[in-house]
């Protein structure tokens, strides 16, 4: 049951789609205190209670023991002390003696102290104008389902977006892209898309393509299309200030940019130098900005990633002036240690400063509102701008779209990637842990920068990361400029990489079906074990294994130099060990803890009892999802009596989701599995 409580005079954020009558009674699941400028909620947690959720945040699946601050931030160091990342997802579930979900619909700063200050106390501090939803249901899955119905169906990408994708900040021109493609072709490794980072633009101007770097862009895009390879350009939030640049000029002329208090267009500096920010919260500005994506779709582009939309600010004119004055005044001073550190901090404080976020305003269709109060909506509305434009430009076609910043509600328009992680082992674990939390909040099309964005990756880290990444809907290898080259053919022998990526392609019929089920039925694709085994107290403590779809459990290796790991099986399961789509071994393991060896070049996963899954049968030349033969499958399963599986298949591109037509059920009994766990054809 969902209850809705309204405090003060909140703005309509667009997070929810269901109309729920306002409850006039008191919030029943938590205690509340209202002050002049805040709504504060308290809950006394039992020792064993678990807190799930909060989407893209650091730390574990169980969020207890830390404070999380909802304030979208461009921070590339995702270590455990960080309180905010790029996306804001104010939904959590307390699971234990009493189980409930709570969603704080407040686009300004919200603080979740999940037992940091006092181990037993969950304290949520929201602004005075907010809407709070509480959800109670029979099960964790039930709570999530109700929440997801409240916030609406998740974005569904084209099927090709489930292929393997290569990105890097630093691919400069046509030749660089071609080199990447031949790098993969030469080693017969599938590749579905290559990304264009900011370097493809003319001086970082949105919607432009540098002609020096791409002499005939549409021709190039279409040449790649013929090989079923997609080019996916980045779009940044800030619009470069430059006379003669039409996007800038139209924006100024029509008052489409965010403004300072006195009506002047707000100026910040990001990659292009000085920019204005389109007022994504204004319907007309949003339609205008979204319409610009057509400049690229009409050249053949069918996928985008939206970046820097927290919005990230390097510095603002005003703030820089103040800081420089302060620094200049120090010039001939004898700086003591305090003033020296103050000097160091001054420069750092220029970026993503709350002073700047308080210095500009939106025109929300007539309502003037300070950015700081709606800060967390910016990336959401940028992505909505694009998605709504696509509805007009290509109403029948799915276009790939994902964003760095997000808020609940944006999941209806696009996916996210988890931003600038590092080539550190702990970030692989973080990525595993973020997935179910994001899924709870509706974000299904997601994944992390495989191999790590910052820092130099190593072959073993990249292999292990891919072994997890083959299960994430977005499977993209991405890295920062200046780091070690990270395409899989940069590490000598490519055999293991090729095998792992081919396993991804073999799994696509299953992964795509499970994604579609999760999207169409408002469920989670990645789940913590406790969601499937609520009675199992050991399952509740597992922080590094996930259920993926209805049939399997994964337990990725995320520790360097490990030969394997301890894995908890919540029931008897069939272990599948794969070195390649063709080389498989099966072994049944009983319920309980086991140390299982997993070599660097192996993928291991577990099939639940009486479950099965289809694998695509790959011929040697599968390069993209378009080459997958889906006329027959290899079924693998653990049928003690019988196993049933519902496969989802569609054309992968149109938006008519017709379950009656697209679902197909398969039932096999134990005898059908002639080879015990395997049926071919
Ligand atoms: O300030 O466009 O998260 O994926 O490669 C860095 C360059 C800007 C941040 C994104 C990253 C991208 C990078 N961008």
PDB file of C-alpha atoms and ligand atoms in Angstrom, residues 74 86 167-170 197-199 234 236 270-271 305 307-308 312 314 404 417-420 449 453 476 478-481, ligand 1:
ATOM      1  CA  UNK A  74      30.641  15.506 -10.279  1.00  0.00           C
ATOM      2  CA  UNK A  86      26.083  12.045  -9.832  1.00  0.00           C
ATOM      3  CA  UNK A 167      34.676   4.019 -25.574  1.00  0.00           C
ATOM      4  CA  UNK A 168      37.575   6.233 -24.611  1.00  0.00           C
ATOM      5  CA  UNK A 169      38.028   9.888 -23.942  1.00  0.00           C
ATOM      6  CA  UNK A 170      40.648  10.689 -26.548  1.00  0.00           C
ATOM      7  CA  UNK A 197      33.681  11.695 -26.385  1.00  0.00           C
ATOM      8  CA  UNK A 198      33.995  15.499 -26.362  1.00  0.00           C
ATOM      9  CA  UNK A 199      36.851  15.450 -28.870  1.00  0.00           C
ATOM     10  CA  UNK A 234      28.386  12.624 -26.055  1.00  0.00           C
ATOM     11  CA  UNK A 236      27.397  18.081 -22.577  1.00  0.00           C
ATOM     12  CA  UNK A 270      33.266  23.906 -18.358  1.00  0.00           C
ATOM     13  CA  UNK A 271      35.039  22.155 -21.264  1.00  0.00           C
ATOM     14  CA  UNK A 305      25.191   9.869 -23.706  1.00  0.00           C
ATOM     15  CA  UNK A 307      27.351  14.240 -19.627  1.00  0.00           C
ATOM     16  CA  UNK A 308      28.252  17.011 -17.174  1.00  0.00           C
ATOM     17  CA  UNK A 312      29.225  20.188 -13.372  1.00  0.00           C
ATOM     18  CA  UNK A 314      34.644  24.144 -13.245  1.00  0.00           C
ATOM     19  CA  UNK A 404      25.453  10.773 -15.951  1.00  0.00           C
ATOM     20  CA  UNK A 417      26.332   4.943 -16.379  1.00  0.00           C
ATOM     21  CA  UNK A 418      27.965   5.212 -13.000  1.00  0.00           C
ATOM     22  CA  UNK A 419      30.437   7.934 -13.916  1.00  0.00           C
ATOM     23  CA  UNK A 420      34.154   8.331 -13.431  1.00  0.00           C
ATOM     24  CA  UNK A 449      33.015   1.987 -17.014  1.00  0.00           C
ATOM     25  CA  UNK A 453      37.782   5.199 -16.065  1.00  0.00           C
ATOM     26  CA  UNK A 476      30.950  -0.532 -22.082  1.00  0.00           C
ATOM     27  CA  UNK A 478      35.551   3.343 -21.153  1.00  0.00           C
ATOM     28  CA  UNK A 479      38.629   5.149 -19.923  1.00  0.00           C
ATOM     29  CA  UNK A 480      39.980   8.628 -19.377  1.00  0.00           C
ATOM     30  CA  UNK A 481      42.370  10.508 -21.608  1.00  0.00           C
TER      31      UNK A 481
HETATM   32  O1  LIG B   1      35.249  16.258 -16.878  1.00  0.00           O
HETATM   33  O2  LIG B   1      34.048  14.071 -21.658  1.00  0.00           O
HETATM   34  O3  LIG B   1      32.079  11.122 -16.903  1.00  0.00           O
HETATM   35  O4  LIG B   1      32.923   9.648 -19.127  1.00  0.00           O
HETATM   36  O5  LIG B   1      34.966  10.740 -20.691  1.00  0.00           O
HETATM   37  C1  LIG B   1      35.291  15.054 -17.565  1.00  0.00           C
HETATM   38  C2  LIG B   1      35.133  13.639 -20.905  1.00  0.00           C
HETATM   39  C3  LIG B   1      34.205  15.025 -18.590  1.00  0.00           C
HETATM   40  C4  LIG B   1      33.229  13.032 -17.718  1.00  0.00           C
HETATM   41  C5  LIG B   1      32.567  11.741 -18.062  1.00  0.00           C
HETATM   42  C6  LIG B   1      33.540  10.868 -18.798  1.00  0.00           C
HETATM   43  C7  LIG B   1      34.025  11.558 -20.038  1.00  0.00           C
HETATM   44  C8  LIG B   1      34.670  12.892 -19.667  1.00  0.00           C
HETATM   45  N1  LIG B   1      33.717  13.706 -18.892  1.00  0.00           N
END
